[in-house]
Backbone as numpy.savetxt, mean C-alpha at the origin, in Angstrom:
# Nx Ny Nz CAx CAy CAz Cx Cy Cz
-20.69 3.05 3.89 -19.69 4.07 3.56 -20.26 5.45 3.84
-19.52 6.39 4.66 -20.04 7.72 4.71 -19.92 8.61 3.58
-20.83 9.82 3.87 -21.02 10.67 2.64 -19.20 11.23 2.32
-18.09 10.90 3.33 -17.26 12.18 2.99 -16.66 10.67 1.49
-16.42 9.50 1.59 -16.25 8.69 0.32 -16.94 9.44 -0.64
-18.03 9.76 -0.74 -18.47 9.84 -1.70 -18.38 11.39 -2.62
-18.18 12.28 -1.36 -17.48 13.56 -1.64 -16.03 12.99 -2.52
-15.58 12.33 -2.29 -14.04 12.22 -2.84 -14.14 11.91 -4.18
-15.35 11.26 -4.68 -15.38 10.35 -6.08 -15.94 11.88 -6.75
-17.27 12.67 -6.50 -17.04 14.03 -6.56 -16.03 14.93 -7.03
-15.26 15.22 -6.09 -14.44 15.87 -6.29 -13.40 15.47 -7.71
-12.85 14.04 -7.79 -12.44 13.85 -8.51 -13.01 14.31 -10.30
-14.30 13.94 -9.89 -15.01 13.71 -11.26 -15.46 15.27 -11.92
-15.55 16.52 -10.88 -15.73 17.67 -10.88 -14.36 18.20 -11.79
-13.14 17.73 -11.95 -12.20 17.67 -12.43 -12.68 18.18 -14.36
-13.75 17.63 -14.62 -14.43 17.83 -15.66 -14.16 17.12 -16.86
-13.06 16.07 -16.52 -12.95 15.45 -17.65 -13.40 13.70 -17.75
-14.00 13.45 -18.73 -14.82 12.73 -19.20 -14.35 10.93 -18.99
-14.99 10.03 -18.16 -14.77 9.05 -17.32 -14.86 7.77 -18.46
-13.56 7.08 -18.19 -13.63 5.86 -19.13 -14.67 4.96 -18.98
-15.31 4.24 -20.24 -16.28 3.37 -19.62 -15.36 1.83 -19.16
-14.38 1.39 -19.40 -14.22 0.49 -19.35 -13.92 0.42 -17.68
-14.14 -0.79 -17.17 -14.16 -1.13 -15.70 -13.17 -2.51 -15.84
-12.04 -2.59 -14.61 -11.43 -3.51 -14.44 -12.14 -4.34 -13.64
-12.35 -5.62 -14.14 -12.93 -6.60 -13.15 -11.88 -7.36 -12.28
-12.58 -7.65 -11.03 -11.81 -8.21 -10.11 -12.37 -9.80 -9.84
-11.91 -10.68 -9.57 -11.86 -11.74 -9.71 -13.27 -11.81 -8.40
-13.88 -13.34 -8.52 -15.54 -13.49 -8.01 -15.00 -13.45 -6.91
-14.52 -13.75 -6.19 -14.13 -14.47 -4.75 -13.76 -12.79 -4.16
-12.94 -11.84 -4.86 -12.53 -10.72 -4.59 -13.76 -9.53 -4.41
-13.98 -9.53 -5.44 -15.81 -8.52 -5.40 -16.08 -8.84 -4.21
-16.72 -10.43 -4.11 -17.48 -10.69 -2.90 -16.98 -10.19 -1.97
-15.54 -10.81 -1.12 -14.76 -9.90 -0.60 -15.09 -7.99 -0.10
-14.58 -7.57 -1.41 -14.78 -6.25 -1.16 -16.22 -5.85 -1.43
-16.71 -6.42 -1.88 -18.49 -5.63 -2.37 -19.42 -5.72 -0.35
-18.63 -7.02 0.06 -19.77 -7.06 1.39 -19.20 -5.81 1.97
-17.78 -6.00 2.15 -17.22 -4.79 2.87 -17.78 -3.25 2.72
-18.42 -3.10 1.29 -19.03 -1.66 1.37 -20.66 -1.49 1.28
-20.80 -3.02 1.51 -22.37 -2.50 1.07 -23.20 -2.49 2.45
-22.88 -1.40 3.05 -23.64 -0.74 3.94 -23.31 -1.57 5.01
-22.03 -2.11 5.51 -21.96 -2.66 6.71 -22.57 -4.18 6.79
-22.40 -5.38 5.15 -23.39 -6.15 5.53 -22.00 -7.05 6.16
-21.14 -6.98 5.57 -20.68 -8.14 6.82 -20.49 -7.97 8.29
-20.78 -7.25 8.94 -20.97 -6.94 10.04 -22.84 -7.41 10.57
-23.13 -6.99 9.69 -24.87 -7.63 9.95 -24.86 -9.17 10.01
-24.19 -10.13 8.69 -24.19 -11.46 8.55 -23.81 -12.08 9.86
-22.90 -11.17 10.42 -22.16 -11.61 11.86 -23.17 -11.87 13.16
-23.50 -10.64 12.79 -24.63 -10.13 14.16 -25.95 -10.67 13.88
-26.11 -11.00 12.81 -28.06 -11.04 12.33 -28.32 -12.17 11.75
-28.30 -13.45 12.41 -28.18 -14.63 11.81 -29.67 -15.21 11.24
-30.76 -13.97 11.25 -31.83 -14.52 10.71 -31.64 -13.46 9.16
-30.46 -12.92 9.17 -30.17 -12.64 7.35 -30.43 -13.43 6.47
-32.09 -12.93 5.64 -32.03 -13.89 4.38 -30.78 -14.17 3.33
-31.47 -14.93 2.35 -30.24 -14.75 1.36 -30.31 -13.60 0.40
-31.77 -13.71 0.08 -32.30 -12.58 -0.88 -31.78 -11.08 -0.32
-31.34 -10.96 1.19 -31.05 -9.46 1.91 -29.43 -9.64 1.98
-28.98 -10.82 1.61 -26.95 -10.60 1.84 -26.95 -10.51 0.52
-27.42 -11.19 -0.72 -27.54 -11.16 -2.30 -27.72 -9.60 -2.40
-28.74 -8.83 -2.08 -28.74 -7.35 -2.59 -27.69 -6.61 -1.63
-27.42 -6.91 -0.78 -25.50 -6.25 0.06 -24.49 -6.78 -0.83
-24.51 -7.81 -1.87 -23.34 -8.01 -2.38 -23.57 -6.82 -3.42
-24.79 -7.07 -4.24 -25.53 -6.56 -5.61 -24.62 -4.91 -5.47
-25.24 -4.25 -4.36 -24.90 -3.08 -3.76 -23.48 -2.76 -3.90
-23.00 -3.20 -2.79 -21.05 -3.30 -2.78 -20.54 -3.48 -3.83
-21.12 -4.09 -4.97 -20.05 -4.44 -6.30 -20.57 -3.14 -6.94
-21.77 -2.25 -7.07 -21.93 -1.62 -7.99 -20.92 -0.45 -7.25
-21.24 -0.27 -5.92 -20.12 0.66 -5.39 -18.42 0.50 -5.88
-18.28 -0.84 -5.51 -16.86 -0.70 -6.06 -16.92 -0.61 -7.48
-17.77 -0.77 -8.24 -17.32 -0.82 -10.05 -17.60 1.27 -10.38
-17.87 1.93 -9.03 -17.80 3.46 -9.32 -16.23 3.67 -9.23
-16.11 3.56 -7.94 -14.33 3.92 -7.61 -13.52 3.24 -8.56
-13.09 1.91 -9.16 -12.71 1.48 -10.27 -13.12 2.32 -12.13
-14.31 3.02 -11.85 -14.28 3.72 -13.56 -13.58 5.08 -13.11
-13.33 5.42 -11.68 -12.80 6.83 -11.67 -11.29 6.30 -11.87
-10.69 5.30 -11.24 -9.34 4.83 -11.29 -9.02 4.59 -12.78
-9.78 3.92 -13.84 -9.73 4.02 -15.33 -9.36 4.91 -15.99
-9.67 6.44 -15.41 -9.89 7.27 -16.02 -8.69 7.75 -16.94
-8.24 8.02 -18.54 -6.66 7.53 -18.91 -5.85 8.73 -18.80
-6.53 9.88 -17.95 -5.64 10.69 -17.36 -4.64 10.33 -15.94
-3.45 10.46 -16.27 -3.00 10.24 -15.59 -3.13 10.38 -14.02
-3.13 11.99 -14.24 -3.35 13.15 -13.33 -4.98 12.55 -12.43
-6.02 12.28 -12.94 -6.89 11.83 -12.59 -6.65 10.90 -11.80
-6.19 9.60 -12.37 -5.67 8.38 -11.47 -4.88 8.76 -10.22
-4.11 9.44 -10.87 -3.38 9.57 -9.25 -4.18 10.45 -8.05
-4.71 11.20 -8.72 -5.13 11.90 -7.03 -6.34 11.21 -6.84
-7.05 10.17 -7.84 -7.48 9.12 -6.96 -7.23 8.56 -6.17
-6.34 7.57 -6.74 -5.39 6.93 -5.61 -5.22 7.27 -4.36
-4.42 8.86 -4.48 -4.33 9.16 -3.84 -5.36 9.62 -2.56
-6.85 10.29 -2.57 -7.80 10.26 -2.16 -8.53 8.98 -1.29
-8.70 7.82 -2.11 -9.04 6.64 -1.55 -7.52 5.94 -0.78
-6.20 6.19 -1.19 -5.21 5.62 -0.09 -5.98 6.77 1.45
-6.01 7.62 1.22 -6.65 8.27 2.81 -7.90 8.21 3.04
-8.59 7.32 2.54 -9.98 7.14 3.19 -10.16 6.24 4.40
-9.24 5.60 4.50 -9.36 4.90 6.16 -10.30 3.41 5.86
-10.64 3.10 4.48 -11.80 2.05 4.48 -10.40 1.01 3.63
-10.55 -0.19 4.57 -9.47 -1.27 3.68 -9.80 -1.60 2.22
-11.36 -1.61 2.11 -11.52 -2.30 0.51 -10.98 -1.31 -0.29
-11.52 -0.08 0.25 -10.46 1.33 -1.37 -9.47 1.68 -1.30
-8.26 0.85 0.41 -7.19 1.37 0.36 -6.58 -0.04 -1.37
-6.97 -0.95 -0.69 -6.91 -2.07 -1.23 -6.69 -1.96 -3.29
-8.07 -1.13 -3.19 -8.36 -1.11 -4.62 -7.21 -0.26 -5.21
-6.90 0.54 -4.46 -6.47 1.87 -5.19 -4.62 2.19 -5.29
-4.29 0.59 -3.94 -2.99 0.04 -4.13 -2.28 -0.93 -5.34
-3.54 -1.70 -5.59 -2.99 -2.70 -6.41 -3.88 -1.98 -7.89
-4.59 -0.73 -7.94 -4.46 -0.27 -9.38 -3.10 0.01 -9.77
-2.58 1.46 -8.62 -1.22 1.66 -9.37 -0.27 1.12 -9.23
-0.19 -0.09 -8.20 1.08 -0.20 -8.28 1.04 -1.66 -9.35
0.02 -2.28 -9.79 -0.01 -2.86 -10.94 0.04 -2.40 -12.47
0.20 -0.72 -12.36 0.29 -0.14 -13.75 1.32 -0.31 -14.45
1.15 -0.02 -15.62 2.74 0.33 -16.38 2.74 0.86 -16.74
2.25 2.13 -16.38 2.68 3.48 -16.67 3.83 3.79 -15.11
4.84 4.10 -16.06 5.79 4.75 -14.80 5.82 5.61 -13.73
5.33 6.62 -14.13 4.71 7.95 -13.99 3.68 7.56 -13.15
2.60 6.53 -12.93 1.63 6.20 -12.02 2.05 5.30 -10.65
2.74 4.39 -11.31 3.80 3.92 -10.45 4.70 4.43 -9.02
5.31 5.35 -9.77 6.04 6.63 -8.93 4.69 6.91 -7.97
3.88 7.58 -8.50 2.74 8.15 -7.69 2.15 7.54 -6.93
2.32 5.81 -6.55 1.36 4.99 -5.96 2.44 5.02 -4.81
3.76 4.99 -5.19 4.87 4.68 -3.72 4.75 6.28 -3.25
4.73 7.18 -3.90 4.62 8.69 -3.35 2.94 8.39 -2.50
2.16 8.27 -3.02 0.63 8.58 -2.18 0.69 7.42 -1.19
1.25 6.39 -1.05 1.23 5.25 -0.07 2.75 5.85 1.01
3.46 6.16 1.01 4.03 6.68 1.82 3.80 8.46 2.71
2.95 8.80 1.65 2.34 9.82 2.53 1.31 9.78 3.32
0.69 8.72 2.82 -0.73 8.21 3.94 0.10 7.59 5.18
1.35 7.37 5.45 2.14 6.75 6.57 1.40 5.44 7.35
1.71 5.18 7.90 1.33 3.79 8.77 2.29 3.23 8.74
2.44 1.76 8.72 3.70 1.05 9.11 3.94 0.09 7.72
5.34 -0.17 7.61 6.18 -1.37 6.41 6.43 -1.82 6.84
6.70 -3.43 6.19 7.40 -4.11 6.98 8.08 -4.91 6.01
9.31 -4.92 6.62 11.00 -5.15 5.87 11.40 -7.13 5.62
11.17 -7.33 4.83 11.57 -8.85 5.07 13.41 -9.15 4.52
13.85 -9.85 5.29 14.90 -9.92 4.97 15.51 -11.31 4.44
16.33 -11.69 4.15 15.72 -12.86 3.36 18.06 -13.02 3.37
18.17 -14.34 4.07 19.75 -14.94 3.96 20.24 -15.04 3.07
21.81 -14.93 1.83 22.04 -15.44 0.68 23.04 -15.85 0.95
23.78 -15.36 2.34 25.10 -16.10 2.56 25.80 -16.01 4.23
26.80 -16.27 4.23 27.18 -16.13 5.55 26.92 -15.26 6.39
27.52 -13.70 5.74 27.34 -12.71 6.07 26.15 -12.28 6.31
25.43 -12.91 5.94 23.88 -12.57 6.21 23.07 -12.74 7.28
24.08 -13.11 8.45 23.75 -13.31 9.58 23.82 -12.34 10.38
24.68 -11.11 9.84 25.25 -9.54 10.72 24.03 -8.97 10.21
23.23 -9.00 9.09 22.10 -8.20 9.24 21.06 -8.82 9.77
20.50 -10.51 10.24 19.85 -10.64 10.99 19.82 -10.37 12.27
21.05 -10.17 12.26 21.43 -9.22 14.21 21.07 -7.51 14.29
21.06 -6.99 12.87 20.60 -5.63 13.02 18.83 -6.07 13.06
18.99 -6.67 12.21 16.63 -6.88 12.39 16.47 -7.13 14.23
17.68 -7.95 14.57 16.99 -8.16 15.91 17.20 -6.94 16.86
18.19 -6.42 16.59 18.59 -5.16 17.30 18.02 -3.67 17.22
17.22 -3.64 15.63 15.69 -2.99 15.27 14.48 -3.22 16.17
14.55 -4.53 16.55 13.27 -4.53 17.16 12.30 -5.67 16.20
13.19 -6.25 15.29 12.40 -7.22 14.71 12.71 -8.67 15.05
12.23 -9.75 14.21 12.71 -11.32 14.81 13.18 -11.84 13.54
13.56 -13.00 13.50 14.23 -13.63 12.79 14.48 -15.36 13.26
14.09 -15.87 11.97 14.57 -17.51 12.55 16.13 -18.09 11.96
16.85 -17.15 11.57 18.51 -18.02 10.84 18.14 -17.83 9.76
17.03 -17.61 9.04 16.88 -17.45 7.35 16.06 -16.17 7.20
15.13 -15.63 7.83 14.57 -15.03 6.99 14.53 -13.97 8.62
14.30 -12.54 8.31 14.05 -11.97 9.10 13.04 -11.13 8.84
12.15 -10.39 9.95 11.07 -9.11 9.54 11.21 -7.81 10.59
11.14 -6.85 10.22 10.62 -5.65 11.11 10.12 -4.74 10.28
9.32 -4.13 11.28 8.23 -3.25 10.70 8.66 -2.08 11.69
8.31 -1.06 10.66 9.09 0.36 11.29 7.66 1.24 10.57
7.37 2.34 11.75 6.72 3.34 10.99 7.44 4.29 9.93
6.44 4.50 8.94 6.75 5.61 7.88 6.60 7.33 8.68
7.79 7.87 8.90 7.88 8.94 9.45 7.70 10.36 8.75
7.98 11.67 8.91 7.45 12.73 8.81 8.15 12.71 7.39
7.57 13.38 6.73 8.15 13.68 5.07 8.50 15.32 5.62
9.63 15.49 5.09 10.97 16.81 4.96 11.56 16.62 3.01
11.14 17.90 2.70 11.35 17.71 1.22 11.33 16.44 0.29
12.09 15.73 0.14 12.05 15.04 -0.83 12.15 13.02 -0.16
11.84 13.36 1.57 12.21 12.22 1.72 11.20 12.08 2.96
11.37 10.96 3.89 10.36 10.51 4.57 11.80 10.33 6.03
11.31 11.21 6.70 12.60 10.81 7.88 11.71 9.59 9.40
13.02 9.24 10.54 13.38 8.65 11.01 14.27 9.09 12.22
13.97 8.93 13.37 14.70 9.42 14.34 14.18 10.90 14.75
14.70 11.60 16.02 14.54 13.30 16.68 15.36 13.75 16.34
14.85 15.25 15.87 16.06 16.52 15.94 17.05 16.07 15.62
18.53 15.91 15.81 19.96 15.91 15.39 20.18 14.72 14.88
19.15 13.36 15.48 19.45 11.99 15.15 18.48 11.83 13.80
18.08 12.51 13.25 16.75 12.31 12.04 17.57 11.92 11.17
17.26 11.01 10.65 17.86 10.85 9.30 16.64 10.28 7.82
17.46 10.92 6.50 15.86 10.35 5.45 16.44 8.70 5.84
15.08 8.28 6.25 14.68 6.84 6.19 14.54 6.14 4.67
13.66 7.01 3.89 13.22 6.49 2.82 13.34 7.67 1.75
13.89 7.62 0.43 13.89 8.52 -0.76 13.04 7.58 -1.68
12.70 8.64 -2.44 11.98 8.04 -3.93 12.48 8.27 -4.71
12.88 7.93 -5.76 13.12 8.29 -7.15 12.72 7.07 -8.43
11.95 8.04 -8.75 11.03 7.26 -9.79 10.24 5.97 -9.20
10.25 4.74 -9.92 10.55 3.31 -9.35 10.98 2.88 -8.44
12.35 3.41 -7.59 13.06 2.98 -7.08 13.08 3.57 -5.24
13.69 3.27 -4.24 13.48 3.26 -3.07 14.59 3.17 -2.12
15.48 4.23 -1.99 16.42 4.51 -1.04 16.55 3.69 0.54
16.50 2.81 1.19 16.17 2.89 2.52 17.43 3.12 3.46
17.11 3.71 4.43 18.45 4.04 5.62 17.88 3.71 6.47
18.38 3.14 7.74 17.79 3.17 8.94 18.97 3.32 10.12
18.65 4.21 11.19 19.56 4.42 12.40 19.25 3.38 13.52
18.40 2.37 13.36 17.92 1.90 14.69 19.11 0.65 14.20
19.54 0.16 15.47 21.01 -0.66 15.90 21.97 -0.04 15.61
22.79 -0.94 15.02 23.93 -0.29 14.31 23.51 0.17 12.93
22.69 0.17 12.39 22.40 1.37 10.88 22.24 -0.04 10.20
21.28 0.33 8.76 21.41 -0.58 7.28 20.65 0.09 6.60
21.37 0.17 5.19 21.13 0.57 4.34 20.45 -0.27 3.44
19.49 -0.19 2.04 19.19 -0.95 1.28 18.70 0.21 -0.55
19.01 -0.63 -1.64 17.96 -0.20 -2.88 17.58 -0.90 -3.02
16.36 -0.14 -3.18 14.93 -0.99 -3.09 14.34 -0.56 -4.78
14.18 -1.74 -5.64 12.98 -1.19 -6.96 12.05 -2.12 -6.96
10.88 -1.19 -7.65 9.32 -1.74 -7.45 9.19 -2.98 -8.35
9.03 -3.83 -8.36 8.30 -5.01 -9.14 7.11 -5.06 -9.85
6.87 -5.53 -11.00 5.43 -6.03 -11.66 4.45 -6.27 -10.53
4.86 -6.93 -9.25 4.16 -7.43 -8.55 3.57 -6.38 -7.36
4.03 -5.53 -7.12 3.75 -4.39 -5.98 4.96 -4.52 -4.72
6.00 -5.19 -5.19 6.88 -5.72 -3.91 8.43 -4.70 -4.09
9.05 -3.79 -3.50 10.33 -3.25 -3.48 10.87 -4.45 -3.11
11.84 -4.41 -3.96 13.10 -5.40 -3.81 14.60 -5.25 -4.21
15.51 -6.00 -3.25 16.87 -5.30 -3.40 18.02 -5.98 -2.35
18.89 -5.62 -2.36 19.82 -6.10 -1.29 20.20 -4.74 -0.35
20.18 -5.47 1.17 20.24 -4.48 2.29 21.42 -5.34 2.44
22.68 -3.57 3.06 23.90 -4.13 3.97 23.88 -3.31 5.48
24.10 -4.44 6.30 24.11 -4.36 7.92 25.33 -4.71 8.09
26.14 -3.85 9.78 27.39 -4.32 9.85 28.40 -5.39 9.71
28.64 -5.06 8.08 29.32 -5.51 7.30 28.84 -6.82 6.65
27.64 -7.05 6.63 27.06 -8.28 5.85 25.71 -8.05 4.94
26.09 -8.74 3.99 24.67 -8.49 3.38 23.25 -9.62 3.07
22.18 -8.95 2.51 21.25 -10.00 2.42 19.81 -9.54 1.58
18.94 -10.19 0.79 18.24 -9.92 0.18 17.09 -9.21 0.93
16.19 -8.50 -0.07 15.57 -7.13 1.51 14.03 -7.25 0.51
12.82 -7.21 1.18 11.75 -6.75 0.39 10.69 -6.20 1.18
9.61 -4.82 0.72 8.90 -4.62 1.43 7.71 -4.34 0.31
6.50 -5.16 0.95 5.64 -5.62 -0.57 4.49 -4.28 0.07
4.32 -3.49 -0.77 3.81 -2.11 -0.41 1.77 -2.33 -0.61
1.68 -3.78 -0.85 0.21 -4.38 -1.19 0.03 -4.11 0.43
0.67 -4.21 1.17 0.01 -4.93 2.61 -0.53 -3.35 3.10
């Protein structure tokens, strides 16, 4: 991990207020997971360096877990305000294990208020969603013709496309050039506006789940169908 990670945990903690001790543990299989990922590049060595003792991948795990159990006591921290521009901080660090960590802190919270802030800081870091669409009835075949006419696929039941998260304009996240822009995506609170101009247009409300997944029913010309975009990925 480069020094600017570690500037970020810094910065946060410069904040001046006083760091929970309690640490969320992550399940064995998961640490391992994320602990090789930061401890100095060892899964990339295990790959390349097949005369890696055990005693030298054992202290890359040792390493990586104590790293991740730092970024996890700053995410603890029971200021709100704290948590989030964590989050927010590690969603733009570019490293999967702290986008990882710092997705499924808030969007596993129940605090509302953190919640909100995890779909606000994950849609401002932009990259791409992807829309699953899911049949409940007849009609549900006119919006698998908009997924295909998006640019996505579909087998008769279930459809997907993935669309980039576009420029944020006040209060929303747009879609399309100049005269054709339209908000793609609104927030409010929990909940998740979607529009889209690509085919003939579909609309959807989208609310967040216990689980990290927006869910809701999308209508496409003139049919409808169950819609989800699980904001973990």
């Amino acid at each position: 991990m480069d020094s600017r990670i570690e500037r970020m945990v810094g910065m946060v903690k410069c904040l001046g207020l006083r760091l929970s001790s309690t640490v969320r543990h992550a399940g064995t299989c998961g640490i391992i997971a994320l602990a090789v990922g930061l401890g100095n590049g060892a899964a990339a060595q295990t790959s390349q360096n097949a005369t890696q003792s055990f005693e030298e991948f054992q202290a890359s795990v040792t390493a990586g877990a104590q790293r991740i159990a730092k970024y996890q006591e700053v995410l603890q921290n029971p200021d709100a305000r704290i948590q989030y521009e964590a989050v927010r901080l590690l969603l733009k660090s570019g490293d999967p294990a702290l986008v990882r960590i710092a997705k499924e802190h808030a969007l596993f919270s129940t605090n509302p208020v953190l919640r909100n802030s995890a779909i606000l800081a994950i849609f401002e870091a932009g990259g791409n969603l992807r829309i699953e669409v899911t049949a409940t009835d007849e009609s549900s075949a006119k919006v698998l013709k908009w997924v295909s006419d998006a640019g996505g696929t579909h087998d008769g039941k279930k459809g997907n496309h993935i669309f980039n998260i576009g420029a944020k304009a006040e209060n929303c996240w747009m879609s399309g050039k100049e005269r054709y822009a339209i908000c793609e995506l609104t927030v409010s609170g929990t909940s998740v506006q979607f529009k889209s101009n690509r085919g003939q247009g579909s609309q959807a409300s989208l609310a967040l789940g216990p689980d990290g997944v927006l869910r809701g029913v999308i209508f496409a010309e003139g049919g409808k169908a169950n819609a989800a975009i699980d904001l973990k990925e």
